[in-house]
Structures are given as C-alpha cells and as structure tokens.
Amino acid sequence: AKEQGQAWHMVFDTTMYDRAVALLQLETDLRWAIERRELRVLYQPIVSVATGRITGFEALVRWQHPERGLIPPAEFIPVAEETGLIVPIDQWVLRESCQQLRQWQLQFPDIKPLSISVNLSGKHFSQPCLVEQIDQILQQTNLAPSSLKLEITESVIIASPEKAASVLQQLKALGIQLCIDDFGTGYSSLAYLHHFPIDVLKIDRSFVTRLDKNGEQLAIIRAIITLAGNLGMSVVAEGVETTDQLVQLRLLQCDQAQGYLFSQPLNSDKTSILLAARPQF
Ligand code: C2E
Ligand code: CA
Ligand code: CA
Ligand code: CA
C-alpha cells in the first residue's frame, strides 16, 4: 500500500509539474503573440430581432499558435488576466476591430447602423489611462465613438463601484456605448445597474438556451426586457441557436440577438462576404 501511495504521489507531482511548465510556456509564448502577429479577431454578427438585419459585430479574439493551432480565449484569457498580458491583448483587439469596422462602414455605407462590440477585462478597465487610450484609438482609426460598444461584466462594476462609475461616465462622455455582458450570471440587480450609465444589457446564453423548454425562463427574460426598456436600456440575447428561441424573443420584443442561428464568429474576409450579401435573417 505504501508503494502504491508513493507511485500515486509521483504521478500527481509529475502532473502538477507538467502543468506548471505548460503554463509557464504558455505565458512566455503569449508575451510574444502580439509582436509575432499570432492573434486574430473574429467577428460575430449581432442582428436586429425586428428586422433580421445585421446591426453590428462582437469582436472575439483567437490565438493562432504556431504549434498548437487555433487556441480559444477560454484557454489563454485566464493566464493573460493573471499576468496582466490581457491589457496589451485587449488594446490590440480594440485597435484592430475599430480599424476593421471603419473599413466596413466606408465599404458598405448603406448598412446603418454598424457597430463593433469589444470585450474589456477588469484589469484593462482599471488601467489609469484607459479613457485616454480609447479616445486615441478612436481618433486614429477615425471611428465615430457612437459606433463603439464596450462590454464589461457586472463583477467589474461590483469590484469597485465608485471607480467604475467615474470611468463609465468618462467613456459615456466620449459618446461610447456601454454594455453589461453575461447579464444575469452575477449578483447585481437591474435596479443597482441603473445607477451606472449603461446602454445595453446582454442576457447570458444560459437563460436563452433554456428559453424553449422552460416557462420560468420566459418569465425571467420578459421581466429583464421590460425593466431594461423602462430604464432606457436595450437588450441583446446571447447564444441564440434555434428558430424557436428567436420566435420567443420576437414576441418578447427583445431588441437584438446574437448566436449560431445567425452565424458563428467569422474572420474578416468571411465577414466582408456576409456583409456584401446583405442578409436578412
Ligand atoms: P463572451 O463575451 O460572452 O462571448 C460570447 C461567447 O459565446 C463567444 O465565445 C462566442 O463564440 C460564443 N457563442 C456565440 N454564439 C453562440 C451560440 O449560439 N452558442 C454557443 N454555445 N456559443 C456561442 P468565445 O469566442 O470562445 O469567447 C469566450 C469568452 O472569452 C468571451 O465570452 C469573453 O468573455 C472572452 N473574450 C473573447 N475575446 C476577448 C477579448 O478580446 N478580450 C477579453 N478581455 N475577453 C475576450
Ligand atoms: Ca462579450
Ligand atoms: Ca457574453
Ligand atoms: Ca462570457
């Protein structure tokens, strides 16, 4: 039994060791990812529920690793957050996607509105020069501030409400739109969020997924949409995968929707082709 115990211990240690080495390697590689131009932005359409037309995109980062292939954000964003590397990554995504959106606006002037939604990590959000940097990116890319939507989670606000309020006010003053991502998964209420200058609520996919099977979910989403409307916020349903879900959302007068039913996140070339086709879902 003792030998077995030792053997198990060794396996355990080796695994821990391997994991630590792999993590360190990932961090080292990630440090170079931007300079080596290994990061990619994919664009997922956001659609008006009423008209079925594309109104914008969410920018979603990927890492094209030379050996490991395309790595999804879930596998490197946590490491990036821990090491602070998320700040240059988020900045790069922001610049890249603002530039890209401006290009599409010039290329497809008849498609209006056309906005870009960019995710902002908590670390990035609490950078002292965030507002200045974003302002600079908007000027350099010549993008109207109203075309940019920044997505933050409730936890970012709750972590430091007073600071968050001040930063959000400054971003709002620039004319940028502000979104709460994954709404419903945190602990805050809409009544609480109303104290912050939020324009858009993105209802988390977990609520939308259960929409077609569960009457309670319908009631919850209806309540969110009604209250958001009363507070002057618009609502995006995330993770819409079925026509049934879309039909329900239409009945509930949800403003916008995003999900595999319309499109997966696409690279810029495929997005250009999609825009050129002017689809109506
Ligand atoms: P998120 O912001 O909630 O983004 C939505 C995620 O849901 C994306 O995963 C998207 O591909 C996926 N999705 C969209 N429609 C559907 C659907 O119909 N069904 C299902 N099952 N999934 C759908 P992705 O691209 O893997 O991103 C995961 C998370 O990584 C994002 O969640 C966001 O929190 C984070 N992330 C992505 N890009 C960035 C970035 O540039 N900066 C930061 N800070 N975080 C990012
Ligand atoms: Ca998001
Ligand atoms: Ca989300
Ligand atoms: Ca999420």
CSV table of C-alpha atoms and ligand atoms in Angstrom, one decimal:
chain,number,residue,atom,x,y,z
A,1,ALA,CA,0.0,0.0,0.0
A,2,LYS,CA,2.9,2.3,0.8
A,3,GLU,CA,4.5,1.7,-2.6
A,4,GLN,CA,1.2,2.4,-4.3
A,5,GLY,CA,0.9,5.6,-2.3
A,6,GLN,CA,4.3,6.7,-3.4
A,7,ALA,CA,3.7,5.8,-7.0
A,8,TRP,CA,0.5,7.8,-6.9
A,9,HIS,CA,2.3,10.7,-5.4
A,10,MET,CA,4.9,10.7,-8.2
A,11,VAL,CA,2.2,10.7,-10.8
A,12,PHE,CA,0.5,13.5,-9.0
A,13,ASP,CA,3.7,15.5,-8.7
A,14,THR,CA,4.6,14.9,-12.4
A,15,THR,CA,1.2,16.1,-13.5
A,16,MET,CA,1.5,19.2,-11.3
A,17,TYR,CA,5.0,19.8,-12.6
A,18,ASP,CA,3.9,19.3,-16.3
A,19,ARG,CA,1.0,21.7,-15.8
A,20,ALA,CA,3.3,24.3,-14.2
A,21,VAL,CA,5.8,24.0,-17.1
A,22,ALA,CA,3.0,24.1,-19.7
A,23,LEU,CA,1.5,27.2,-18.0
A,24,LEU,CA,4.9,29.0,-17.9
A,25,GLN,CA,5.5,28.1,-21.6
A,26,LEU,CA,2.0,29.4,-22.5
A,27,GLU,CA,2.8,32.7,-20.6
A,28,THR,CA,6.2,33.0,-22.4
A,29,ASP,CA,4.6,32.4,-25.8
A,30,LEU,CA,1.7,34.7,-25.1
A,31,ARG,CA,4.2,37.5,-24.3
A,32,TRP,CA,5.3,37.3,-27.9
A,33,ALA,CA,2.0,36.6,-29.5
A,34,ILE,CA,1.2,40.2,-30.4
A,35,GLU,CA,4.6,41.0,-31.9
A,36,ARG,CA,4.6,37.8,-33.8
A,37,ARG,CA,1.2,38.7,-35.2
A,38,GLU,CA,-0.4,35.5,-33.9
A,39,LEU,CA,-3.6,37.0,-32.5
A,40,ARG,CA,-6.7,37.1,-34.7
A,41,VAL,CA,-10.0,38.8,-34.3
A,42,LEU,CA,-13.2,37.0,-35.3
A,43,TYR,CA,-16.5,38.9,-35.8
A,44,GLN,CA,-19.8,37.5,-34.8
A,45,PRO,CA,-22.9,39.3,-36.2
A,46,ILE,CA,-25.5,40.9,-33.9
A,47,VAL,CA,-28.9,41.1,-35.5
A,48,SER,CA,-31.9,43.2,-35.0
A,49,VAL,CA,-34.7,40.9,-33.9
A,50,ALA,CA,-37.4,43.1,-35.5
A,51,THR,CA,-35.8,43.4,-39.0
A,52,GLY,CA,-33.4,40.4,-39.1
A,53,ARG,CA,-30.7,42.7,-40.4
A,54,ILE,CA,-27.1,42.8,-39.1
A,55,THR,CA,-26.5,45.9,-36.9
A,56,GLY,CA,-23.0,45.1,-35.7
A,57,PHE,CA,-20.5,42.6,-34.6
A,58,GLU,CA,-18.8,41.4,-31.4
A,59,ALA,CA,-15.0,41.1,-31.7
A,60,LEU,CA,-13.8,37.8,-30.3
A,61,VAL,CA,-10.1,37.1,-30.0
A,62,ARG,CA,-8.3,33.9,-31.0
A,63,TRP,CA,-4.6,32.9,-30.8
A,64,GLN,CA,-3.1,31.2,-33.9
A,65,HIS,CA,-0.3,29.4,-32.1
A,66,PRO,CA,2.5,28.1,-34.4
A,67,GLU,CA,2.5,24.6,-32.8
A,68,ARG,CA,-0.8,24.3,-31.0
A,69,GLY,CA,-3.1,25.7,-33.7
A,70,LEU,CA,-6.1,28.0,-33.0
A,71,ILE,CA,-6.5,28.5,-29.3
A,72,PRO,CA,-9.9,29.7,-28.0
A,73,PRO,CA,-9.9,32.6,-25.5
A,74,ALA,CA,-11.0,30.3,-22.6
A,75,GLU,CA,-7.6,28.7,-22.7
A,76,PHE,CA,-5.4,31.8,-22.6
A,77,ILE,CA,-7.5,34.8,-21.3
A,78,PRO,CA,-7.3,33.5,-17.7
A,79,VAL,CA,-3.5,33.3,-18.0
A,80,ALA,CA,-3.5,36.7,-19.6
A,81,GLU,CA,-5.6,38.2,-16.8
A,82,GLU,CA,-3.3,36.7,-14.1
A,83,THR,CA,-0.1,38.0,-15.8
A,84,GLY,CA,-1.5,41.4,-16.9
A,85,LEU,CA,-0.9,40.4,-20.5
A,86,ILE,CA,-4.6,40.9,-21.0
A,87,VAL,CA,-4.1,44.7,-21.2
A,88,PRO,CA,-1.9,44.8,-24.4
A,89,ILE,CA,-4.2,42.0,-25.8
A,90,ASP,CA,-7.4,43.9,-25.2
A,91,GLN,CA,-5.8,47.1,-26.6
A,92,TRP,CA,-4.7,45.3,-29.7
A,93,VAL,CA,-8.2,43.8,-30.2
A,94,LEU,CA,-9.7,47.2,-29.7
A,95,ARG,CA,-7.5,48.9,-32.3
A,96,GLU,CA,-7.8,46.1,-34.8
A,97,SER,CA,-11.5,45.9,-34.6
A,98,CYS,CA,-12.1,49.7,-34.7
A,99,GLN,CA,-9.9,49.9,-37.8
A,100,GLN,CA,-11.9,47.0,-39.3
A,101,LEU,CA,-15.3,48.4,-38.6
A,102,ARG,CA,-14.3,51.8,-40.1
A,103,GLN,CA,-13.3,50.0,-43.2
A,104,TRP,CA,-16.6,48.2,-43.4
A,105,GLN,CA,-18.5,51.4,-42.8
A,106,LEU,CA,-16.7,53.0,-45.8
A,107,GLN,CA,-17.2,49.9,-47.9
A,108,PHE,CA,-20.9,49.4,-47.0
A,109,PRO,CA,-22.2,53.0,-46.4
A,110,ASP,CA,-25.8,51.9,-46.9
A,111,ILE,CA,-25.7,49.4,-43.9
A,112,LYS,CA,-26.6,51.6,-40.9
A,113,PRO,CA,-26.1,51.3,-38.0
A,114,LEU,CA,-23.0,49.2,-38.0
A,115,SER,CA,-21.3,49.0,-34.6
A,116,ILE,CA,-18.5,47.0,-33.0
A,117,SER,CA,-18.7,45.5,-29.5
A,118,VAL,CA,-15.4,44.9,-27.8
A,119,ASN,CA,-14.8,42.9,-24.5
A,120,LEU,CA,-12.9,44.8,-21.8
A,121,SER,CA,-11.3,42.8,-19.0
A,122,GLY,CA,-11.4,44.0,-15.4
A,123,LYS,CA,-7.6,44.5,-15.5
A,124,HIS,CA,-7.8,46.7,-18.6
A,125,PHE,CA,-10.8,48.6,-17.2
A,126,SER,CA,-8.9,49.7,-14.2
A,127,GLN,CA,-5.9,51.0,-16.1
A,128,PRO,CA,-5.4,54.7,-15.2
A,129,CYS,CA,-5.1,55.8,-18.9
A,130,LEU,CA,-7.9,53.7,-20.3
A,131,VAL,CA,-10.1,56.5,-21.4
A,132,GLU,CA,-7.3,58.4,-23.0
A,133,GLN,CA,-6.1,55.4,-24.9
A,134,ILE,CA,-9.6,54.6,-26.2
A,135,ASP,CA,-10.0,58.2,-27.2
A,136,GLN,CA,-6.7,58.0,-29.1
A,137,ILE,CA,-7.7,54.7,-30.9
A,138,LEU,CA,-11.0,56.3,-32.0
A,139,GLN,CA,-9.2,59.3,-33.4
A,140,GLN,CA,-6.5,57.3,-35.1
A,141,THR,CA,-9.0,54.9,-36.7
A,142,ASN,CA,-11.4,57.8,-37.5
A,143,LEU,CA,-14.3,55.8,-36.0
A,144,ALA,CA,-17.3,57.6,-34.5
A,145,PRO,CA,-17.4,56.9,-30.8
A,146,SER,CA,-21.1,56.0,-31.1
A,147,SER,CA,-20.1,53.1,-33.3
A,148,LEU,CA,-18.1,51.5,-30.4
A,149,LYS,CA,-19.7,49.4,-27.7
A,150,LEU,CA,-17.6,48.3,-24.7
A,151,GLU,CA,-18.7,45.1,-22.9
A,152,ILE,CA,-17.9,44.7,-19.3
A,153,THR,CA,-19.3,42.2,-16.7
A,154,GLU,CA,-21.2,43.1,-13.6
A,155,SER,CA,-18.3,41.8,-11.5
A,156,VAL,CA,-16.1,44.7,-12.9
A,157,ILE,CA,-18.5,47.2,-11.5
A,158,ILE,CA,-19.1,45.5,-8.2
A,159,ALA,CA,-15.4,45.1,-7.6
A,160,SER,CA,-15.1,48.9,-7.2
A,161,PRO,CA,-18.4,50.7,-7.9
A,162,GLU,CA,-17.3,54.3,-7.3
A,163,LYS,CA,-14.2,54.0,-9.6
A,164,ALA,CA,-16.3,52.1,-12.2
A,165,ALA,CA,-18.9,54.8,-12.1
A,166,SER,CA,-16.3,57.5,-12.8
A,167,VAL,CA,-14.6,55.6,-15.7
A,168,LEU,CA,-18.0,54.7,-17.2
A,169,GLN,CA,-19.1,58.4,-17.0
A,170,GLN,CA,-15.9,59.4,-18.8
A,171,LEU,CA,-16.4,56.8,-21.6
A,172,LYS,CA,-20.0,57.9,-21.9
A,173,ALA,CA,-18.9,61.5,-22.2
A,174,LEU,CA,-16.8,60.4,-25.2
A,175,GLY,CA,-20.0,59.1,-26.8
A,176,ILE,CA,-19.2,55.4,-26.5
A,177,GLN,CA,-21.9,52.9,-25.7
A,178,LEU,CA,-21.6,50.7,-22.7
A,179,CYS,CA,-22.9,47.1,-22.3
A,180,ILE,CA,-23.2,44.7,-19.4
A,181,ASP,CA,-22.0,41.3,-20.6
A,182,ASP,CA,-23.4,37.9,-19.4
A,183,PHE,CA,-26.2,39.7,-17.6
A,184,GLY,CA,-28.0,37.6,-15.0
A,185,THR,CA,-25.0,35.5,-14.0
A,186,GLY,CA,-23.7,38.0,-11.4
A,187,TYR,CA,-25.2,39.2,-8.2
A,188,SER,CA,-26.3,42.7,-9.2
A,189,SER,CA,-29.8,43.7,-10.0
A,190,LEU,CA,-31.1,45.9,-12.7
A,191,ALA,CA,-32.1,48.5,-10.2
A,192,TYR,CA,-28.5,48.6,-9.0
A,193,LEU,CA,-27.0,48.8,-12.5
A,194,HIS,CA,-29.4,51.7,-13.2
A,195,HIS,CA,-27.0,53.9,-11.2
A,196,PHE,CA,-24.4,53.4,-13.9
A,197,PRO,CA,-24.6,54.9,-17.5
A,198,ILE,CA,-25.3,51.5,-19.1
A,199,ASP,CA,-26.9,51.4,-22.6
A,200,VAL,CA,-27.2,47.7,-23.4
A,201,LEU,CA,-27.8,44.5,-21.4
A,202,LYS,CA,-26.6,41.3,-22.9
A,203,ILE,CA,-28.7,38.4,-21.5
A,204,ASP,CA,-26.4,35.5,-20.8
A,205,ARG,CA,-26.7,32.5,-23.1
A,206,SER,CA,-27.7,30.2,-20.1
A,207,PHE,CA,-31.1,32.0,-20.0
A,208,VAL,CA,-31.6,31.9,-23.7
A,209,THR,CA,-30.7,28.2,-24.0
A,210,ARG,CA,-33.4,27.2,-21.6
A,211,LEU,CA,-36.0,29.5,-23.2
A,212,ASP,CA,-37.7,27.0,-25.4
A,213,LYS,CA,-38.2,24.3,-22.7
A,214,ASN,CA,-39.0,26.3,-19.7
A,215,GLY,CA,-41.8,28.7,-18.9
A,216,GLU,CA,-40.0,30.2,-16.0
A,217,GLN,CA,-37.1,31.3,-18.2
A,218,LEU,CA,-39.6,33.0,-20.4
A,219,ALA,CA,-40.9,35.0,-17.4
A,220,ILE,CA,-37.4,35.9,-16.3
A,221,ILE,CA,-36.4,37.2,-19.8
A,222,ARG,CA,-39.7,39.0,-20.1
A,223,ALA,CA,-39.1,40.8,-16.8
A,224,ILE,CA,-35.5,41.7,-17.8
A,225,ILE,CA,-36.6,43.1,-21.2
A,226,THR,CA,-39.5,45.1,-19.7
A,227,LEU,CA,-37.4,46.6,-16.9
A,228,ALA,CA,-34.5,47.3,-19.2
A,229,GLY,CA,-36.9,49.1,-21.5
A,230,ASN,CA,-38.2,51.2,-18.7
A,231,LEU,CA,-34.7,52.1,-17.7
A,232,GLY,CA,-33.9,53.1,-21.2
A,233,MET,CA,-31.5,50.2,-21.9
A,234,SER,CA,-31.7,47.9,-24.9
A,235,VAL,CA,-31.3,44.2,-24.7
A,236,VAL,CA,-29.2,41.7,-26.7
A,237,ALA,CA,-29.9,38.0,-26.3
A,238,GLU,CA,-26.7,35.9,-26.5
A,239,GLY,CA,-26.3,32.4,-27.7
A,240,VAL,CA,-29.5,32.2,-29.9
A,241,GLU,CA,-29.3,28.8,-31.6
A,242,THR,CA,-32.8,27.9,-32.6
A,243,THR,CA,-35.7,29.4,-34.6
A,244,ASP,CA,-38.0,28.7,-31.6
A,245,GLN,CA,-35.8,30.9,-29.4
A,246,LEU,CA,-35.9,33.7,-32.0
A,247,VAL,CA,-39.6,33.5,-32.3
A,248,GLN,CA,-40.0,33.8,-28.5
A,249,LEU,CA,-37.5,36.7,-28.4
A,250,ARG,CA,-39.5,38.4,-31.1
A,251,LEU,CA,-42.7,38.0,-29.1
A,252,LEU,CA,-40.9,39.5,-26.1
A,253,GLN,CA,-39.8,42.4,-28.2
A,254,CYS,CA,-36.1,41.8,-27.5
A,255,ASP,CA,-34.0,44.3,-29.4
A,256,GLN,CA,-31.1,42.3,-30.7
A,257,ALA,CA,-29.8,38.8,-30.9
A,258,GLN,CA,-26.5,37.0,-31.4
A,259,GLY,CA,-25.8,33.3,-31.8
A,260,TYR,CA,-25.0,30.3,-34.0
A,261,LEU,CA,-28.6,30.6,-35.5
A,262,PHE,CA,-27.3,33.6,-37.5
A,263,SER,CA,-23.6,32.9,-37.7
A,264,GLN,CA,-20.5,31.7,-35.8
A,265,PRO,CA,-17.7,34.2,-35.3
A,266,LEU,CA,-16.1,34.7,-38.7
A,267,ASN,CA,-12.7,36.1,-39.9
A,268,SER,CA,-12.7,39.5,-41.6
A,269,ASP,CA,-12.8,38.1,-45.1
A,270,LYS,CA,-15.8,36.0,-44.5
A,271,THR,CA,-17.5,38.9,-42.7
A,272,SER,CA,-16.9,41.1,-45.7
A,273,ILE,CA,-18.6,38.5,-47.9
A,274,LEU,CA,-21.5,38.2,-45.4
A,275,LEU,CA,-22.0,42.0,-45.4
A,276,ALA,CA,-21.9,42.2,-49.2
A,277,ALA,CA,-24.8,39.7,-49.3
A,278,ARG,CA,-26.8,42.0,-47.0
A,279,PRO,CA,-28.6,39.0,-45.4
A,280,GLN,CA,-31.9,39.3,-43.7
A,281,PHE,CA,-32.4,36.5,-41.0
B,1,C2E,P1,-18.5,36.3,-24.3
B,1,C2E,O1,-18.0,37.8,-24.3
B,1,C2E,O2,-19.7,36.0,-23.5
B,1,C2E,O3,-18.6,35.9,-25.8
B,1,C2E,C1,-19.6,35.1,-26.3
B,1,C2E,C2,-19.1,33.7,-26.5
B,1,C2E,O4,-20.2,32.8,-26.9
B,1,C2E,C3,-18.0,33.5,-27.6
B,1,C2E,O5,-17.1,32.5,-27.2
B,1,C2E,C4,-18.9,33.1,-28.8
B,1,C2E,O6,-18.2,32.4,-29.8
B,1,C2E,C5,-19.9,32.2,-28.1
B,1,C2E,N1,-21.1,32.0,-28.8
B,1,C2E,C6,-21.7,32.9,-29.6
B,1,C2E,N2,-22.9,32.4,-30.0
B,1,C2E,C7,-23.1,31.2,-29.5
B,1,C2E,C8,-24.1,30.2,-29.6
B,1,C2E,O7,-25.1,30.3,-30.3
B,1,C2E,N3,-23.9,29.0,-28.9
B,1,C2E,C9,-22.8,28.8,-28.1
B,1,C2E,N4,-22.6,27.7,-27.5
B,1,C2E,N5,-21.8,29.8,-28.0
B,1,C2E,C10,-21.9,30.9,-28.7
B,1,C2E,P2,-15.6,32.7,-27.4
B,1,C2E,O8,-15.3,33.5,-28.7
B,1,C2E,O9,-14.9,31.4,-27.2
B,1,C2E,O10,-15.2,33.7,-26.2
B,1,C2E,C11,-15.3,33.3,-24.9
B,1,C2E,C12,-15.1,34.4,-23.9
B,1,C2E,O11,-13.8,34.9,-24.0
B,1,C2E,C13,-16.0,35.6,-24.2
B,1,C2E,O12,-17.3,35.4,-23.7
B,1,C2E,C14,-15.2,36.7,-23.5
B,1,C2E,O13,-15.5,36.7,-22.1
B,1,C2E,C15,-13.8,36.3,-23.7
B,1,C2E,N6,-13.2,37.0,-24.8
B,1,C2E,C16,-13.2,36.8,-26.1
B,1,C2E,N7,-12.5,37.8,-26.8
B,1,C2E,C17,-12.0,38.6,-25.8
B,1,C2E,C18,-11.2,39.8,-25.9
B,1,C2E,O14,-10.7,40.3,-26.9
B,1,C2E,N8,-10.9,40.4,-24.7
B,1,C2E,C19,-11.3,39.9,-23.5
B,1,C2E,N9,-11.0,40.5,-22.4
B,1,C2E,N10,-12.1,38.8,-23.4
B,1,C2E,C20,-12.4,38.2,-24.6
B,2,CA,CA,-18.9,39.7,-24.7
B,3,CA,CA,-21.4,37.2,-23.0
B,4,CA,CA,-18.9,35.1,-21.1
